[in-house]
Coordinates of C-alpha atoms in Angstrom, one line a residue:
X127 CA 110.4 108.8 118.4
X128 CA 106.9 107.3 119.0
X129 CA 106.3 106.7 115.7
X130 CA 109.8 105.1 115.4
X131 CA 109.4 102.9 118.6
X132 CA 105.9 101.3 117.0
X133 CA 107.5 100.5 113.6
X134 CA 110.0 98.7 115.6
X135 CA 107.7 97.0 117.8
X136 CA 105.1 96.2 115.1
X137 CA 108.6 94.6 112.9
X138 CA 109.5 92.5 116.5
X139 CA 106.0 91.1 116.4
X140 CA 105.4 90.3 112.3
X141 CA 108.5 90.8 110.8
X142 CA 107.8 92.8 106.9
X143 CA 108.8 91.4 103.3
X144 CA 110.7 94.5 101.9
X145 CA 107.9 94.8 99.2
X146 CA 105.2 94.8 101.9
X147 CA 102.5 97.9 101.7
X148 CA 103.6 98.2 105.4
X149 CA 107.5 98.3 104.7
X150 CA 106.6 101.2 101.7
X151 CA 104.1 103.0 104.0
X152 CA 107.5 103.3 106.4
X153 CA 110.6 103.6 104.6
X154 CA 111.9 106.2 106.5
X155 CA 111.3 104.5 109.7
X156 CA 112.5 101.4 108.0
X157 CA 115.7 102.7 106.7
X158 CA 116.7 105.1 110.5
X159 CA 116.1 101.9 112.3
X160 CA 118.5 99.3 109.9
X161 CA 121.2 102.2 110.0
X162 CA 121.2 101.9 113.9
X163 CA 121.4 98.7 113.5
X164 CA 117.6 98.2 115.3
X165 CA 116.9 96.3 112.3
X166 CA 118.3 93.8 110.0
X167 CA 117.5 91.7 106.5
X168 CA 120.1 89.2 107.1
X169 CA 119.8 85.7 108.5
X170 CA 122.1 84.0 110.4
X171 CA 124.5 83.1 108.3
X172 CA 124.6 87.0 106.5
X173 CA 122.5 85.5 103.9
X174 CA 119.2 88.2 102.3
X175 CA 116.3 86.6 103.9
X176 CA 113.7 89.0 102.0
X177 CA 112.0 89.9 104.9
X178 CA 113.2 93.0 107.9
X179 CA 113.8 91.6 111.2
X180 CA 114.3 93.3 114.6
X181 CA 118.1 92.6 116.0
X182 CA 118.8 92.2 119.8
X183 CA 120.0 95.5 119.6
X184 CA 116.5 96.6 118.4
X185 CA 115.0 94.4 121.2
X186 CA 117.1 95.9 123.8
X187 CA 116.0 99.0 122.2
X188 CA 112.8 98.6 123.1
X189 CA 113.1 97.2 126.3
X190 CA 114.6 100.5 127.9
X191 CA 111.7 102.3 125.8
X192 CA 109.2 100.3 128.0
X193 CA 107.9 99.1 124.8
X194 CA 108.6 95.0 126.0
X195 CA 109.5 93.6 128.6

């Protein structure tokens, strides 16, 4: 879960192109937090954006984890 809760909070803070070393390095993480719906590729209007980008259920997420406040 620690590991989990610090690719999320390292996404929050510098969100990752899908290509990134960073985004290989933690695909697993990567792919866990999208399927809870932590994280998301999609902009505003639902359009690819290229780039992985925490949701406000990720952010609430780490809220109750203590990881922000």
């Amino acid at each position: 879960m620690d590991e989990y809760l610090r690719v999320l909070f390292t996404m929050k803070m510098e969100p990752k192109t899908f290509k990134s070393n960073y985004a290989r390095d933690h695909a697993p993480e990567i792919a866990e937090a999208a399927s809870r719906g932590h994280l998301t590729c999609l902009n505003g209007c639902g359009i690819n954006s290229g780039v992985w980008t925490v949701t406000a259920k990720g952010t609430r997420f780490l809220k109750q984890h203590g990881r922000i406040m």
